[in-house]
Coordinates of C-alpha atoms and ligand atoms in Angstrom, one line a residue:
M512 CA 140.2 -43.9 -58.4
E513 CA 141.0 -39.9 -60.1
D514 CA 143.6 -39.4 -57.4
T515 CA 147.1 -39.9 -57.2
I516 CA 148.1 -41.3 -54.7
A517 CA 151.8 -42.2 -53.4
A518 CA 153.6 -44.0 -49.9
I519 CA 156.9 -45.2 -49.2
A520 CA 156.5 -48.7 -50.5
T521 CA 159.7 -50.5 -48.8
A522 CA 160.4 -50.7 -45.0
M523 CA 160.7 -48.0 -42.6
A524 CA 164.1 -48.8 -41.4
P525 CA 167.9 -48.2 -42.6
S526 CA 168.2 -49.4 -45.9
G527 CA 170.3 -49.0 -49.0
I528 CA 167.5 -48.1 -51.3
G529 CA 164.0 -47.1 -50.3
I530 CA 161.2 -46.7 -52.7
V531 CA 158.3 -44.5 -52.9
R532 CA 155.6 -45.0 -55.4
I533 CA 153.4 -43.0 -57.3
S534 CA 150.5 -44.1 -59.0
G535 CA 147.2 -42.3 -60.9
P536 CA 146.5 -40.2 -64.0
E537 CA 148.8 -37.3 -62.6
A538 CA 151.7 -39.8 -61.3
V539 CA 154.2 -38.6 -64.6
A540 CA 153.4 -34.9 -64.2
V541 CA 154.0 -35.0 -60.4
A542 CA 157.3 -36.7 -60.4
D543 CA 158.4 -33.8 -63.1
R544 CA 157.7 -31.4 -60.7
L545 CA 160.8 -32.6 -58.8
Y546 CA 162.6 -35.0 -60.9
R547 CA 166.0 -33.1 -62.7
G548 CA 168.0 -35.1 -65.0
K549 CA 171.8 -34.6 -65.9
K550 CA 170.1 -32.5 -68.6
K551 CA 167.9 -30.0 -66.9
E552 CA 165.4 -29.9 -69.9
K553 CA 164.8 -33.6 -69.8
K554 CA 161.3 -34.3 -68.7
L555 CA 159.9 -38.0 -68.1
A556 CA 156.3 -37.1 -69.5
D557 CA 158.9 -37.3 -73.0
M558 CA 160.1 -40.8 -72.2
K559 CA 159.4 -44.1 -73.3
S560 CA 157.5 -46.6 -70.7
H561 CA 158.9 -49.1 -68.8
T562 CA 162.4 -47.0 -68.6
I563 CA 165.0 -46.0 -65.7
H564 CA 166.1 -42.6 -65.5
Y565 CA 169.3 -41.3 -63.1
G566 CA 169.1 -37.9 -61.7
W567 CA 167.8 -35.4 -58.4
I568 CA 164.6 -35.1 -56.4
V569 CA 165.1 -31.2 -56.1
E570 CA 162.0 -29.4 -54.1
Q571 CA 162.5 -25.8 -54.5
E572 CA 166.2 -25.3 -55.2
Q573 CA 166.6 -27.8 -52.8
V574 CA 168.5 -31.4 -53.5
L575 CA 166.8 -34.2 -51.1
D576 CA 168.4 -37.3 -53.2
E577 CA 170.0 -38.6 -55.9
V578 CA 167.5 -41.4 -57.2
L579 CA 166.6 -43.8 -59.9
V580 CA 163.3 -43.0 -61.6
M581 CA 161.1 -45.9 -62.9
L582 CA 158.3 -44.8 -65.2
M583 CA 155.9 -47.2 -65.9
R584 CA 152.8 -46.9 -67.9
G585 CA 149.4 -47.7 -67.3
P586 CA 148.0 -50.0 -68.4
H587 CA 151.1 -52.3 -67.9
S588 CA 151.6 -51.7 -64.6
Y589 CA 151.2 -52.7 -60.8
T590 CA 147.8 -50.6 -60.5
G591 CA 147.2 -50.8 -64.6
E592 CA 147.6 -47.0 -64.2
D593 CA 151.0 -44.6 -64.8
T594 CA 152.7 -45.3 -62.2
V595 CA 156.7 -44.2 -60.9
E596 CA 159.0 -45.4 -58.2
I597 CA 161.3 -43.4 -57.2
D598 CA 164.7 -45.2 -55.7
C599 CA 165.6 -43.5 -52.9
H600 CA 168.7 -43.7 -50.1
G601 CA 167.0 -46.0 -48.0
G602 CA 167.8 -43.9 -44.3
V603 CA 164.0 -43.3 -42.9
L604 CA 164.3 -39.6 -43.4
A605 CA 165.6 -39.6 -46.8
V606 CA 162.6 -41.6 -47.8
K607 CA 160.2 -39.1 -45.9
R608 CA 161.4 -36.3 -47.1
V609 CA 161.2 -37.3 -50.8
L610 CA 157.4 -38.8 -50.1
E611 CA 157.0 -35.1 -48.4
A612 CA 158.0 -33.6 -51.8
V613 CA 156.0 -36.0 -53.8
L614 CA 153.0 -35.5 -51.9
H615 CA 153.5 -31.2 -51.6
A616 CA 153.6 -31.7 -55.7
G617 CA 150.2 -33.0 -56.0
A618 CA 149.6 -36.4 -54.6
R619 CA 148.2 -37.7 -52.0
I620 CA 149.6 -40.2 -49.4
A621 CA 147.7 -44.1 -50.3
D622 CA 145.9 -45.9 -47.5
P623 CA 147.0 -49.4 -46.8
G624 CA 146.7 -51.8 -49.6
E625 CA 145.6 -48.7 -51.9
F626 CA 148.0 -49.7 -54.7
T627 CA 146.8 -53.4 -55.1
K628 CA 143.2 -52.2 -54.7
R629 CA 143.5 -50.2 -58.2
A630 CA 144.8 -53.0 -59.5
F631 CA 141.5 -54.9 -58.6
L632 CA 139.4 -52.7 -59.0
N633 CA 140.8 -52.2 -63.2
G634 CA 140.8 -55.5 -63.5
R635 CA 144.4 -56.7 -63.5
I636 CA 143.9 -59.5 -60.7
D637 CA 140.9 -61.0 -59.5
L638 CA 140.2 -60.7 -55.6
S639 CA 142.2 -64.0 -54.8
Q640 CA 144.5 -63.0 -56.2
A641 CA 145.1 -59.4 -54.4
E642 CA 144.9 -61.6 -51.1
A643 CA 147.6 -63.5 -52.1
V644 CA 150.0 -60.7 -52.2
M645 CA 149.1 -59.8 -48.8
D646 CA 150.0 -63.9 -48.4
V647 CA 153.2 -63.6 -50.1
I648 CA 154.3 -60.3 -48.2
S649 CA 153.0 -62.1 -44.7
A650 CA 154.5 -65.8 -46.0
K651 CA 156.2 -67.1 -42.5
S652 CA 157.2 -71.0 -44.2
E653 CA 158.5 -71.7 -48.0
Y654 CA 155.5 -73.5 -48.2
A655 CA 153.4 -71.0 -47.4
L656 CA 155.4 -68.9 -50.0
Q657 CA 154.9 -71.3 -52.6
S658 CA 150.8 -71.9 -52.1
S659 CA 151.0 -67.7 -52.1
V660 CA 152.8 -67.1 -55.3
S661 CA 150.5 -69.8 -56.8
Q662 CA 147.3 -68.2 -55.8
L663 CA 148.7 -65.1 -57.4
Q664 CA 149.5 -66.8 -60.5
G665 CA 145.5 -67.5 -60.5
S666 CA 145.3 -71.1 -59.5
V667 CA 142.1 -70.5 -57.2
R668 CA 140.5 -68.4 -59.8
R669 CA 140.9 -71.3 -62.2
A670 CA 139.4 -74.3 -60.4
V671 CA 136.9 -71.1 -59.4
K672 CA 136.2 -70.6 -62.4
E673 CA 136.1 -74.0 -63.4
I674 CA 133.0 -74.3 -61.4
R675 CA 131.2 -71.2 -62.3
E676 CA 130.9 -72.1 -66.1
K677 CA 129.6 -75.3 -65.7
L678 CA 127.1 -73.9 -63.5
L679 CA 126.3 -71.0 -65.8
Y680 CA 126.1 -73.3 -68.5
E681 CA 123.5 -75.2 -66.3
I682 CA 121.3 -72.0 -65.4
A683 CA 121.4 -70.7 -68.8
F684 CA 119.8 -74.0 -70.6
I685 CA 117.1 -73.9 -67.9
E686 CA 116.2 -70.8 -68.5
S687 CA 116.3 -71.0 -72.4
A688 CA 114.3 -74.4 -71.7
L689 CA 111.9 -72.8 -70.0
D690 CA 111.7 -69.7 -72.7
D691 CA 110.9 -71.9 -75.3
P692 CA 108.8 -75.0 -74.3
E693 CA 108.2 -75.8 -77.6
H694 CA 111.8 -76.4 -79.3
I695 CA 113.9 -77.2 -75.5
S696 CA 112.5 -80.4 -74.1
L697 CA 113.3 -81.0 -69.9
D698 CA 112.6 -84.7 -70.2
G699 CA 115.2 -86.4 -68.1
Y700 CA 116.6 -83.2 -67.3
P701 CA 116.5 -83.6 -63.6
E702 CA 118.4 -86.7 -63.6
K703 CA 121.5 -85.6 -66.1
L704 CA 121.7 -82.2 -63.3
E705 CA 121.9 -84.5 -60.2
G706 CA 125.5 -85.9 -62.1
I707 CA 126.6 -82.7 -62.7
V708 CA 125.8 -81.3 -59.0
Q709 CA 127.2 -84.2 -57.8
E710 CA 130.7 -83.9 -59.6
E711 CA 130.3 -80.2 -59.1
K712 CA 130.5 -80.8 -55.4
R713 CA 132.7 -83.0 -55.5
Q714 CA 135.3 -80.2 -56.9
I715 CA 134.1 -77.2 -53.8
E716 CA 135.0 -80.5 -51.7
K717 CA 138.2 -81.0 -52.5
L718 CA 138.6 -77.4 -52.5
L719 CA 137.4 -77.4 -48.7
K720 CA 139.2 -80.6 -47.7
S721 CA 142.4 -78.2 -48.9
A722 CA 141.4 -75.8 -46.4
D723 CA 142.8 -77.2 -43.4
D724 CA 146.0 -78.1 -45.0
G725 CA 146.4 -74.4 -46.3
K726 CA 145.8 -72.7 -43.3
M727 CA 147.9 -74.6 -41.8
L728 CA 150.7 -74.0 -44.1
Q729 CA 150.1 -70.3 -43.8
E730 CA 149.4 -70.0 -40.1
G731 CA 151.9 -72.8 -39.0
I732 CA 150.6 -75.9 -37.0
K733 CA 149.9 -75.5 -33.7
T734 CA 152.5 -78.0 -31.8
V735 CA 152.0 -78.3 -28.4
I736 CA 155.1 -79.9 -26.1
L737 CA 153.6 -81.8 -23.1
G738 CA 155.4 -83.7 -20.3
K739 CA 156.5 -83.9 -17.0
P740 CA 158.8 -81.1 -15.7
N741 CA 162.5 -82.2 -16.7
A742 CA 161.6 -84.2 -19.8
G743 CA 163.5 -81.9 -21.9
K744 CA 160.8 -80.0 -23.3
S745 CA 162.6 -76.8 -23.2
S746 CA 165.7 -77.9 -24.6
L747 CA 163.3 -79.3 -27.4
L748 CA 162.1 -76.2 -28.0
N749 CA 165.5 -74.2 -27.9
L750 CA 166.4 -76.8 -29.9
L751 CA 164.4 -76.3 -33.0
V752 CA 164.3 -72.5 -32.4
G753 CA 167.6 -72.1 -32.6
E754 CA 168.5 -70.2 -29.9
E755 CA 168.1 -70.4 -26.3
K756 CA 164.4 -69.3 -25.9
A757 CA 163.7 -70.7 -22.9
I758 CA 164.9 -71.5 -19.6
V759 CA 166.4 -75.2 -19.4
T760 CA 168.1 -76.0 -15.6
D761 CA 167.5 -79.4 -14.0
I762 CA 165.4 -78.0 -11.4
A763 CA 161.6 -79.2 -11.7
G764 CA 158.8 -76.6 -12.3
T765 CA 161.4 -73.9 -14.4
T766 CA 158.8 -73.5 -16.8
R767 CA 155.4 -72.4 -16.0
D768 CA 154.1 -69.9 -18.4
V769 CA 153.4 -70.8 -21.7
L770 CA 155.9 -69.4 -24.1
E771 CA 155.1 -69.6 -28.1
E772 CA 157.5 -69.3 -30.9
Q773 CA 157.1 -69.7 -34.8
I774 CA 159.5 -72.0 -36.3
S775 CA 160.4 -73.7 -39.7
L776 CA 161.2 -77.0 -40.0
G777 CA 161.7 -78.0 -43.3
G778 CA 159.8 -75.4 -45.1
I779 CA 156.6 -76.1 -43.0
S780 CA 155.9 -73.4 -40.1
L781 CA 155.0 -74.4 -37.0
R782 CA 153.6 -72.5 -34.0
M783 CA 155.1 -74.6 -31.1
L784 CA 154.5 -73.7 -28.1
D785 CA 156.7 -75.1 -25.1
T786 CA 154.4 -75.3 -21.3
A787 CA 155.1 -76.4 -17.8
G788 CA 155.6 -79.9 -16.4
I789 CA 152.5 -81.7 -15.8
R790 CA 152.4 -82.7 -12.1
S791 CA 150.3 -82.4 -8.9
T792 CA 152.0 -79.4 -7.5
A793 CA 151.2 -77.0 -4.6
D794 CA 152.8 -74.1 -5.8
K795 CA 150.0 -72.0 -7.6
V796 CA 152.1 -70.3 -10.4
E797 CA 153.0 -73.9 -11.8
Q798 CA 149.3 -74.9 -10.9
I799 CA 148.4 -72.4 -13.2
G800 CA 150.8 -73.3 -15.6
V801 CA 149.9 -76.6 -15.7
E802 CA 145.8 -75.4 -16.3
R803 CA 147.3 -73.5 -19.0
A804 CA 149.0 -76.4 -20.6
K805 CA 146.1 -78.4 -20.4
E806 CA 144.0 -75.9 -22.0
H807 CA 146.1 -75.5 -25.3
A808 CA 147.0 -78.8 -25.6
K809 CA 142.9 -78.8 -26.0
N810 CA 143.3 -77.4 -29.4
A811 CA 146.5 -78.5 -30.4
D812 CA 147.3 -79.4 -34.2
L813 CA 149.8 -81.6 -32.8
I814 CA 150.7 -82.7 -29.9
L815 CA 154.6 -83.6 -29.0
Y816 CA 154.7 -85.7 -26.2
V817 CA 158.4 -85.6 -24.3
V818 CA 159.3 -88.4 -22.1
D819 CA 162.2 -88.5 -20.2
A820 CA 164.0 -92.3 -21.1
S821 CA 165.9 -92.1 -18.0
V822 CA 163.3 -92.1 -15.2
P823 CA 160.3 -94.3 -15.1
L824 CA 156.5 -94.2 -16.4
D825 CA 154.4 -92.6 -13.3
E826 CA 150.8 -91.2 -12.3
N827 CA 151.8 -88.0 -14.2
D828 CA 152.4 -89.6 -17.1
G829 CA 148.8 -91.3 -16.9
Q830 CA 147.6 -87.8 -16.8
I831 CA 149.4 -86.7 -19.3
M832 CA 147.9 -89.5 -21.7
E833 CA 144.3 -88.6 -20.8
L834 CA 145.0 -85.2 -22.5
L835 CA 146.9 -87.3 -25.5
K836 CA 143.0 -88.7 -26.8
G837 CA 141.7 -87.5 -30.1
R838 CA 144.9 -85.3 -30.7
K839 CA 147.4 -86.4 -33.4
T840 CA 150.8 -87.0 -31.1
I841 CA 153.8 -88.2 -31.8
L842 CA 156.2 -89.7 -28.8
L843 CA 159.4 -88.2 -27.9
L844 CA 161.4 -90.6 -25.8
N845 CA 164.4 -87.8 -25.1
K846 CA 167.7 -87.9 -23.5
S847 CA 168.1 -91.1 -25.8
D848 CA 171.6 -90.5 -25.0
L849 CA 171.4 -91.6 -21.1
E850 CA 170.8 -95.5 -20.3
T851 CA 167.2 -95.7 -20.4
V852 CA 164.9 -97.6 -18.3
I853 CA 161.5 -96.8 -20.7
S854 CA 161.0 -98.7 -24.1
K855 CA 159.2 -97.8 -27.3
E856 CA 157.2 -101.0 -26.7
E857 CA 156.0 -99.9 -23.1
L858 CA 154.6 -96.8 -24.5
T859 CA 153.3 -97.9 -27.5
A860 CA 151.2 -100.6 -25.3
R861 CA 150.1 -97.4 -24.1
I862 CA 149.3 -95.0 -26.4
D863 CA 149.0 -95.3 -30.0
A864 CA 151.1 -92.7 -31.6
P865 CA 154.1 -92.8 -33.6
V866 CA 157.5 -93.0 -31.3
L867 CA 161.0 -91.7 -32.2
N868 CA 164.3 -91.5 -30.0
I869 CA 165.8 -88.0 -29.6
S870 CA 168.3 -86.4 -27.6
A871 CA 167.8 -82.8 -27.2
R872 CA 171.1 -82.5 -25.7
E873 CA 172.8 -84.9 -28.4
E874 CA 170.5 -82.9 -30.9
T875 CA 169.8 -86.4 -32.7
G876 CA 166.1 -87.5 -34.1
L877 CA 165.3 -84.3 -35.6
A878 CA 165.3 -85.7 -39.2
E879 CA 162.9 -88.4 -38.2
L880 CA 160.9 -86.0 -36.5
E881 CA 160.8 -83.8 -39.4
A882 CA 159.8 -86.7 -42.2
L883 CA 157.2 -87.7 -39.6
I884 CA 155.5 -84.7 -39.3
K885 CA 155.2 -83.9 -43.3
E886 CA 154.0 -87.7 -43.4
M887 CA 151.0 -87.2 -40.5
F888 CA 150.1 -83.4 -42.1
F889 CA 150.6 -83.5 -45.9
Q890 CA 150.9 -87.5 -46.6
G891 CA 154.8 -87.1 -46.9
E892 CA 153.9 -84.6 -50.1
I893 CA 153.5 -80.8 -50.5
S894 CA 152.8 -79.8 -54.3
F895 CA 152.1 -76.9 -55.8
N896 CA 152.0 -78.6 -59.4
D897 CA 148.0 -79.1 -59.3
E898 CA 146.7 -79.2 -56.1
V899 CA 145.0 -76.0 -55.1
Y900 CA 145.2 -74.9 -51.7
I901 CA 142.9 -72.2 -49.5
T902 CA 144.4 -70.5 -47.3
N903 CA 142.0 -67.6 -46.9
M904 CA 139.2 -67.8 -44.3
R905 CA 136.9 -65.6 -46.4
Q906 CA 137.3 -67.9 -49.2
K907 CA 136.6 -71.1 -47.7
R908 CA 133.2 -69.5 -46.0
A909 CA 132.3 -68.4 -49.4
L910 CA 132.7 -72.3 -50.8
E911 CA 131.0 -73.3 -47.9
E912 CA 127.7 -71.6 -48.9
A913 CA 128.6 -72.1 -52.1
L914 CA 128.2 -76.3 -51.1
E915 CA 125.1 -75.6 -49.2
S916 CA 123.3 -74.0 -52.4
L917 CA 124.3 -77.0 -54.4
K918 CA 122.8 -79.2 -51.7
L919 CA 119.7 -77.6 -51.9
V920 CA 119.8 -78.2 -55.5
E921 CA 119.9 -81.9 -55.2
N922 CA 116.8 -82.0 -52.5
S923 CA 114.8 -79.9 -55.0
I924 CA 115.8 -82.7 -57.8
A925 CA 114.6 -84.9 -55.5
L926 CA 111.6 -83.6 -54.3
G927 CA 111.0 -83.4 -57.8
M928 CA 110.4 -79.6 -58.0
P929 CA 109.7 -77.4 -60.8
E930 CA 112.7 -76.5 -62.8
D931 CA 112.9 -72.9 -61.8
F932 CA 114.0 -73.7 -58.4
F933 CA 117.1 -75.3 -59.4
S934 CA 118.3 -72.2 -60.9
I935 CA 117.5 -69.9 -58.0
D936 CA 119.8 -72.4 -55.7
L937 CA 122.1 -72.8 -58.8
M938 CA 122.7 -68.9 -59.2
N939 CA 123.6 -68.5 -55.7
A940 CA 125.8 -70.6 -55.5
Y941 CA 127.7 -69.2 -58.8
E942 CA 127.6 -65.9 -57.2
R943 CA 128.7 -67.3 -54.1
L944 CA 131.8 -68.6 -55.6
G945 CA 131.5 -65.4 -57.9
S946 CA 132.8 -63.3 -55.0
I947 CA 136.1 -65.6 -53.6
I948 CA 137.2 -63.5 -57.3
G949 CA 135.3 -60.4 -56.3
E950 CA 132.9 -60.5 -58.7
A951 CA 129.6 -58.4 -57.6
V952 CA 131.3 -57.5 -54.1
G953 CA 130.0 -55.4 -52.3
E954 CA 132.2 -51.5 -52.1
D955 CA 132.2 -52.0 -47.7
L956 CA 133.8 -56.1 -48.5
V957 CA 136.7 -54.6 -51.1
N958 CA 137.2 -52.2 -48.4
E959 CA 137.3 -54.3 -45.4
I960 CA 139.8 -56.5 -47.4
F961 CA 142.4 -53.7 -48.6
S962 CA 142.3 -52.1 -45.6
K963 CA 144.5 -55.3 -43.9
F964 CA 147.3 -54.7 -46.3
C965 CA 150.6 -52.5 -45.5
T966 CA 151.0 -48.7 -47.2
G967 CA 152.8 -48.4 -49.9
K968 CA 151.3 -52.2 -51.5
Ligands
GDP939 N1 170.9 -86.2 -20.7 C1 170.1 -85.4 -21.8 N2 169.6 -84.1 -20.9 C2 168.7 -83.4 -21.3 C3 168.1 -83.7 -22.4 N3 167.0 -82.8 -22.6 C4 167.4 -81.8 -21.9 N4 168.3 -82.4 -20.5 C5 168.7 -81.7 -19.5 O1 167.4 -81.8 -18.4 C6 167.0 -80.8 -17.7 C7 165.7 -80.4 -18.0 O2 165.3 -79.4 -19.0 P1 164.3 -78.8 -19.6 O3 164.4 -78.5 -21.2 O4 164.2 -77.8 -18.6 O5 163.3 -79.9 -19.5 P2 161.6 -79.6 -19.3 O6 161.3 -79.4 -17.6 O7 161.2 -80.1 -20.0 O8 161.6 -78.0 -20.1 C8 168.3 -79.9 -17.9 O9 169.3 -79.7 -17.3 C9 168.4 -80.4 -19.5 O10 169.9 -79.8 -19.9 C10 168.9 -84.8 -23.2 O11 168.4 -85.2 -24.3 N5 169.9 -86.0 -22.8
MG940 MG1 160.8 -76.0 -19.4

C-alpha cells in the first residue's frame, strides 16, 4: 500500500464524464504534476480536503482535457488514503490519455478491486461490506440492489458481530474459570452453556435460511418454461422480456434450443429459460431440444407449465406432469382469449399446483403471476429493514462451518467432556464467523476476493 495507484473508474464507452481515480500517499503530488488551474501558481497540495477545482490537465505543455478535480484526503476517502478524482470528458480516448498522463506522473495502474481492497485493509469497511460493493455494481434487480446496499451498510457485519460477542464471552469465562478454579466455579455451567449454544445456533440457522432467498435475489430465480409445442411458451417469454427474443410461429417445434433471458418482474429477477415443446418426435434436432428441456427442469427453482387451453390434454402432458414432481410449479392456462376446452379443475385434479388463466396474446394475467411468484418465494414480503439476506457463497460456507463447530460443542456437553473441549470448538466457530467480516483471513483469500472486482473500484 506504499504505491500510489490509478485507474479509470467509469465505463469505457463514450459518455458525458469519465473519472480517473488516484489513491495513495503521492496522489495529490501526482495530480499537481498535471493540474493547471486558472491561476497558474495554484497547487492542489495547498487546498483543503473535500474541495473541487476547475482547470486543465497538461502534459509537456500540451493540454489534454478540461477537468474538475476532486480532492479528498485520507482517512476521509473511499480508500482511507489521499484520493484525487479527475472528472474529464467521457470520450474513451480522452479518459485514456488522462490516465496515461497520471501514470507517467508517478502512479501505477491499479489491480482490479484494489481501491476497495485498500478500504478494507485500512479498516474503513469489513470484508462483507467490500463484497457488497461488488454486488451493488452487479445487481440485476431492485431487490438484489436493496439487499446489497443493506449489506454495504453493515447488516451482515452486525448480525455476525452479535453472535461472536456472545461466543467470546463464554470462551473468556471458561478460560478464566480454568485459570482460577478457587474463585470461579464451573458447577452447572455446561447446562447454561448448552442453552447459549442453542440460541446462537438458531441465529446462524436463520442467517443460513436467508441464503436460499438471498441467492435467488442475487442471481435470479431459475425459471424454466415447459409445455407442449405451440402452447405459447415463446410468446410468454417475449411478453416478459418486452421484446421479440424468441421466434414465435404456429408451426409446432419452432423452438429447439434453450433460450435464456434475465428478466425483472416486480423487482424480482428471473433467469427465464424458454425450451423446446415436449413431445415424442422423430426429428433429431428437436429430440435433443426436448432432452435439454428435461435436464433444465430438473434443477429449476420454478417451472412455468404453459398449457394451451384451446386443445385437450394428451399423453405429452402426462410426460410433462412427470417432470413437475417435487418442483415448485405454476400452471399457466394460456390462450384464455380463445374458446377453451380445459378447465382449471381438470388440471388441479392431476397436479398439485396453483393455476392461472393468462393470454400471452392479449397480455393478461401477468400481475397475478407476479404476485404469485412473490408469494411462493418470499411469502409475498421482501423486507430489508430487519431481515439480513446472505447472498454470498463464501459467507454461507463460513456460517455452515461455524454451525458445525457449535454442534460439536453440544456433543461435548452431552458427553460430559471437560470444559476446555468446549472452548476449542467455540473458538473455531468464533474464527469462522470472523472470516465473514475479514478478521484473520489470509492474504491469498483477500487477493482472490478482490481480483473478481472490476478495475477502478
Ligand atoms: N390466441 C392466442 N394465441 C396464442 C397465445 N399465445 C401464443 N399464441 C399463438 O400460438 C402459436 C404458438 O406460439 P409459440 O409462442 O411459438 O408457442 P411455443 O411453441 O410454446 O413456444 C403462435 O401462433 C402464437 O401466436 C394466446 O394467448 N392466445
Ligand atoms: Mg417456442
